[in-house]
Amino acid sequence: MAVTINTLRDYKQKGEAFSVLTSYDATFAQIVSEAGVDVILIGDSLGMVLQGHDSTLPVTMDQMVYHVSSVAKGNRGSLIMADMPFMTYGTTEAALENAAELMRAGAHMVKLEGTDWMKDTIHALSERGVPVCAHLGLTPQFVNKFGGYKVQGRDEKHAELMIEHASELVAAGADAILLECVPAPLAARITQAVQAPVIGIGAGADTDGQVLVVHDMLGMVTGRKPRFVKDFLAESGSIKGAIEAYVAAVRDRSFPAEEHTFKA
């Protein structure tokens, strides 16, 4: 049975963790979905892992549409979530037009990075039938404003603000929240504070779901390995086995372990 946003809501209500993994082509999409991954994310991370850029900013809508279309052809029942690239949702009108392109290509949900300024855009998308995941914490498209890739929400003032923003975005219509590089205690507070499913990466084991870049969890990391990454291929011996091990570890909450998380 195909995974939908209702499936993710049910997981949250039952306290069952769900898995998210990136894919960028039909072959990986089929392997990932058949291994039991609930959500496939076509991330603008493709700008770094596929194209060799040092950030996600150069990724274009045409490129995202191409990869979403490829993933949709290989998918076997996972929910498909697609990133909206840098500055493609700077206005509500642009967001509506560009989200429509991604949905027509095969996405079931779009993901936007930002805080309370996205409320009107999220409301407009939701009102028009586009499910939205709001990305908070370390938002890679803001790397130049942050001055690098840094953990967000370490002090109480910024923690309270992130909780407030998450609540406001869910009230505006966001169907999910993604928290990246957020201290585990804060991620747990946000997960409890909102009704929408919360997905974490570098945000501890108490979120409703977990996401990783497929290249990272297969040990295909160039340069410094992020703290939140685990090489599942090293223990399983095959790509399919590694992905199945990731799904199982997320479900039983053995991943992420303490060494993969950040403290306040």
Short mmCIF file of C-alpha atoms in Angstrom, two decimals:
data_model
loop_
_atom_site.label_atom_id
_atom_site.label_comp_id
_atom_site.label_asym_id
_atom_site.label_seq_id
_atom_site.Cartn_x
_atom_site.Cartn_y
_atom_site.Cartn_z
CA MET A 1 0.00 0.00 0.00
CA ALA A 2 1.32 3.45 -0.93
CA VAL A 3 2.57 5.71 1.84
CA THR A 4 0.65 9.00 2.17
CA ILE A 5 0.69 11.92 4.58
CA ASN A 6 -2.05 10.09 6.50
CA THR A 7 0.35 7.17 6.94
CA LEU A 8 2.92 9.50 8.51
CA ARG A 9 0.28 10.99 10.81
CA ASP A 10 -0.71 7.49 11.91
CA TYR A 11 2.92 6.67 12.67
CA LYS A 12 3.14 9.74 14.89
CA GLN A 13 -0.07 8.93 16.74
CA LYS A 14 1.13 5.36 17.38
CA GLY A 15 4.64 6.43 18.34
CA GLU A 16 6.17 4.43 15.47
CA ALA A 17 9.28 5.88 13.82
CA PHE A 18 9.42 6.09 10.02
CA SER A 19 12.32 6.31 7.59
CA VAL A 20 13.23 8.86 4.93
CA LEU A 21 16.09 8.52 2.46
CA THR A 22 17.22 10.56 -0.53
CA SER A 23 17.18 9.19 -4.05
CA TYR A 24 17.85 10.96 -7.30
CA ASP A 25 17.20 8.34 -10.01
CA ALA A 26 14.86 5.50 -10.92
CA THR A 27 17.18 2.64 -9.93
CA PHE A 28 17.84 3.87 -6.42
CA ALA A 29 14.18 4.84 -6.03
CA GLN A 30 13.11 1.27 -6.74
CA ILE A 31 15.71 -0.24 -4.39
CA VAL A 32 14.93 2.23 -1.63
CA SER A 33 11.15 1.88 -1.87
CA GLU A 34 11.27 -1.92 -2.08
CA ALA A 35 13.50 -1.97 1.02
CA GLY A 36 10.68 -0.38 3.00
CA VAL A 37 11.70 3.28 3.19
CA ASP A 38 8.55 5.29 3.83
CA VAL A 39 9.55 8.58 2.21
CA ILE A 40 11.92 9.28 -0.67
CA LEU A 41 13.40 12.78 -0.60
CA ILE A 42 14.70 14.25 -3.82
CA GLY A 43 16.93 16.74 -2.06
CA ASP A 44 18.70 19.73 -3.49
CA SER A 45 21.62 17.92 -1.85
CA LEU A 46 22.04 16.55 -5.38
CA GLY A 47 23.92 19.77 -6.07
CA MET A 48 26.66 18.55 -3.76
CA VAL A 49 26.60 14.74 -4.04
CA LEU A 50 25.87 14.50 -7.78
CA GLN A 51 27.04 17.78 -9.27
CA GLY A 52 30.07 18.50 -7.06
CA HIS A 53 29.08 21.98 -5.85
CA ASP A 54 30.06 23.16 -2.38
CA SER A 55 26.46 24.09 -1.54
CA THR A 56 22.89 23.43 -2.68
CA LEU A 57 22.40 26.94 -4.08
CA PRO A 58 23.24 26.27 -7.77
CA VAL A 59 20.46 23.65 -8.17
CA THR A 60 17.74 24.77 -10.60
CA MET A 61 14.04 23.95 -10.97
CA ASP A 62 14.66 22.20 -14.28
CA GLN A 63 17.17 19.91 -12.60
CA MET A 64 14.81 19.15 -9.71
CA VAL A 65 11.94 18.39 -12.09
CA TYR A 66 14.20 16.02 -14.05
CA HIS A 67 15.25 14.09 -10.94
CA VAL A 68 11.73 13.98 -9.48
CA SER A 69 10.45 12.54 -12.74
CA SER A 70 13.21 9.91 -12.72
CA VAL A 71 12.50 8.91 -9.11
CA ALA A 72 8.76 8.69 -9.76
CA LYS A 73 9.35 6.13 -12.49
CA GLY A 74 11.27 3.84 -10.14
CA ASN A 75 9.22 4.33 -6.99
CA ARG A 76 7.22 1.40 -5.65
CA GLY A 77 4.95 3.01 -3.07
CA SER A 78 7.02 5.43 -1.02
CA LEU A 79 5.82 9.00 -0.53
CA ILE A 80 7.91 11.31 -2.75
CA MET A 81 9.03 14.60 -1.23
CA ALA A 82 10.88 17.16 -3.36
CA ASP A 83 12.98 20.12 -2.31
CA MET A 84 12.17 23.51 -3.77
CA PRO A 85 15.51 25.03 -4.83
CA PHE A 86 17.02 28.28 -3.64
CA MET A 87 14.85 31.36 -4.38
CA THR A 88 12.11 29.39 -6.17
CA TYR A 89 9.63 30.24 -3.40
CA GLY A 90 10.69 33.79 -2.56
CA THR A 91 7.14 34.94 -3.30
CA THR A 92 3.87 33.07 -2.94
CA GLU A 93 3.25 33.31 -6.67
CA ALA A 94 6.63 31.78 -7.50
CA ALA A 95 6.09 29.04 -4.93
CA LEU A 96 2.72 28.09 -6.41
CA GLU A 97 4.08 27.91 -9.94
CA ASN A 98 7.22 25.98 -9.05
CA ALA A 99 5.49 23.59 -6.64
CA ALA A 100 3.03 22.75 -9.41
CA GLU A 101 5.94 21.76 -11.65
CA LEU A 102 7.32 19.40 -9.01
CA MET A 103 3.91 17.87 -8.33
CA ARG A 104 3.28 17.33 -12.05
CA ALA A 105 6.68 15.60 -12.25
CA GLY A 106 5.59 13.09 -9.59
CA ALA A 107 6.16 14.63 -6.15
CA HIS A 108 3.58 14.07 -3.41
CA MET A 109 4.95 16.81 -1.13
CA VAL A 110 7.35 19.75 -1.40
CA LYS A 111 9.90 20.93 1.16
CA LEU A 112 10.74 24.58 1.86
CA GLU A 113 13.44 26.06 4.09
CA GLY A 114 12.70 29.02 6.33
CA THR A 115 10.84 30.29 9.37
CA ASP A 116 7.67 32.28 10.07
CA TRP A 117 7.98 34.32 6.87
CA MET A 118 6.77 31.19 5.02
CA LYS A 119 3.35 31.14 6.71
CA ASP A 120 1.40 32.79 3.90
CA THR A 121 3.12 30.70 1.24
CA ILE A 122 2.51 27.45 3.12
CA HIS A 123 -1.14 28.39 3.62
CA ALA A 124 -1.54 29.15 -0.09
CA LEU A 125 0.10 25.86 -1.13
CA SER A 126 -1.90 23.82 1.36
CA GLU A 127 -5.15 25.50 0.31
CA ARG A 128 -4.43 24.48 -3.28
CA GLY A 129 -3.71 20.83 -2.54
CA VAL A 130 0.09 20.84 -2.19
CA PRO A 131 1.35 19.10 0.97
CA VAL A 132 4.30 20.94 2.52
CA CYS A 133 7.22 19.97 4.74
CA ALA A 134 8.79 22.97 6.51
CA HIS A 135 12.56 22.68 7.05
CA LEU A 136 13.90 24.35 10.22
CA GLY A 137 17.21 24.42 12.09
CA LEU A 138 20.27 24.23 9.86
CA THR A 139 18.75 25.20 6.51
CA PRO A 140 21.48 24.70 3.88
CA GLN A 141 20.08 27.33 1.51
CA PHE A 142 20.88 29.89 4.24
CA VAL A 143 24.52 28.83 4.55
CA ASN A 144 25.78 32.29 3.62
CA LYS A 145 23.60 33.95 6.27
CA PHE A 146 24.66 31.41 8.90
CA GLY A 147 28.33 31.76 7.99
CA GLY A 148 28.69 28.00 7.55
CA TYR A 149 26.99 24.76 8.49
CA LYS A 150 26.33 25.17 12.21
CA VAL A 151 24.06 23.56 14.80
CA GLN A 152 21.01 25.74 15.44
CA GLY A 153 18.97 26.33 18.61
CA ARG A 154 21.67 25.77 21.21
CA ASP A 155 20.55 28.56 23.56
CA GLU A 156 17.10 28.84 25.15
CA LYS A 157 16.14 32.03 23.32
CA HIS A 158 16.66 30.47 19.89
CA ALA A 159 15.16 27.18 21.06
CA GLU A 160 11.93 28.87 22.11
CA LEU A 161 11.84 30.75 18.81
CA MET A 162 12.20 27.52 16.83
CA ILE A 163 9.36 25.90 18.79
CA GLU A 164 7.22 28.96 18.06
CA HIS A 165 8.07 28.88 14.36
CA ALA A 166 7.31 25.16 14.08
CA SER A 167 3.92 25.66 15.71
CA GLU A 168 3.10 28.63 13.48
CA LEU A 169 4.04 26.77 10.30
CA VAL A 170 1.93 23.75 11.23
CA ALA A 171 -0.97 26.08 12.01
CA ALA A 172 -0.48 27.62 8.55
CA GLY A 173 -0.87 24.19 6.94
CA ALA A 174 2.51 22.44 6.99
CA ASP A 175 1.98 18.67 6.95
CA ALA A 176 5.45 17.86 8.31
CA ILE A 177 8.47 19.53 9.90
CA LEU A 178 12.10 18.63 9.17
CA LEU A 179 14.71 19.53 11.79
CA GLU A 180 18.37 19.53 10.77
CA CYS A 181 21.31 19.78 13.18
CA VAL A 182 19.22 20.69 16.21
CA PRO A 183 20.08 19.62 19.79
CA ALA A 184 18.23 16.41 20.63
CA PRO A 185 16.36 17.86 23.66
CA LEU A 186 15.00 20.72 21.52
CA ALA A 187 13.96 18.34 18.73
CA ALA A 188 12.06 16.26 21.29
CA ARG A 189 10.27 19.40 22.55
CA ILE A 190 9.25 20.39 19.02
CA THR A 191 8.06 16.87 18.24
CA GLN A 192 5.81 16.99 21.31
CA ALA A 193 4.64 20.55 20.59
CA VAL A 194 3.23 20.03 17.09
CA GLN A 195 0.65 17.61 15.69
CA ALA A 196 2.43 17.20 12.37
CA PRO A 197 5.08 14.48 11.96
CA VAL A 198 8.62 15.70 12.68
CA ILE A 199 11.59 14.32 10.71
CA GLY A 200 15.11 14.67 12.07
CA ILE A 201 18.65 14.62 10.76
CA GLY A 202 21.23 15.24 13.44
CA ALA A 203 18.29 15.89 15.79
CA GLY A 204 18.23 12.84 18.06
CA ALA A 205 16.09 9.73 18.22
CA ASP A 206 12.91 11.29 19.62
CA THR A 207 11.60 12.76 16.36
CA ASP A 208 8.87 10.89 14.49
CA GLY A 209 11.09 10.06 11.52
CA GLN A 210 14.72 10.10 10.40
CA VAL A 211 16.32 11.14 7.12
CA LEU A 212 19.77 10.62 5.64
CA VAL A 213 21.40 11.22 2.27
CA VAL A 214 21.70 7.81 0.61
CA HIS A 215 25.34 8.39 -0.36
CA ASP A 216 26.20 9.13 3.28
CA MET A 217 24.57 6.02 4.74
CA LEU A 218 26.36 3.89 2.12
CA GLY A 219 29.74 5.27 3.21
CA MET A 220 30.18 7.37 0.06
CA VAL A 221 31.35 10.44 1.98
CA THR A 222 34.04 12.73 0.60
CA GLY A 223 35.76 14.97 3.09
CA ARG A 224 34.72 15.10 6.75
CA LYS A 225 31.89 12.75 7.71
CA PRO A 226 29.03 14.59 9.44
CA ARG A 227 28.42 13.60 13.06
CA PHE A 228 24.89 12.39 12.29
CA VAL A 229 25.96 9.90 9.60
CA LYS A 230 26.32 6.14 10.03
CA ASP A 231 27.79 3.84 7.37
CA PHE A 232 25.21 1.05 7.14
CA LEU A 233 26.90 -0.61 4.16
CA ALA A 234 29.97 -1.49 6.24
CA GLU A 235 27.87 -3.80 8.42
CA SER A 236 25.58 -5.31 5.80
CA GLY A 237 27.63 -6.04 2.69
CA SER A 238 25.04 -5.00 0.08
CA ILE A 239 23.21 -1.83 -0.83
CA LYS A 240 19.81 -3.43 -0.36
CA GLY A 241 20.90 -4.89 2.96
CA ALA A 242 22.26 -1.53 4.11
CA ILE A 243 18.99 0.23 3.34
CA GLU A 244 16.96 -2.50 5.07
CA ALA A 245 19.27 -2.19 8.10
CA TYR A 246 18.71 1.58 8.13
CA VAL A 247 14.92 1.12 8.02
CA ALA A 248 15.08 -1.39 10.90
CA ALA A 249 17.39 0.81 13.00
CA VAL A 250 15.10 3.81 12.57
CA ARG A 251 12.03 1.78 13.49
CA ASP A 252 13.54 0.39 16.69
CA ARG A 253 15.14 3.79 17.43
CA SER A 254 18.65 2.35 17.71
CA PHE A 255 19.59 4.95 15.09
CA PRO A 256 20.48 7.67 15.68
CA ALA A 257 22.54 6.72 18.72
CA GLU A 258 24.02 9.25 21.13
CA GLU A 259 27.18 9.62 19.07
CA HIS A 260 25.08 10.82 16.08
CA THR A 261 23.33 13.64 17.95
CA PHE A 262 24.05 17.13 19.26
CA LYS A 263 23.49 18.39 22.78
CA ALA A 264 22.45 21.90 23.74
#
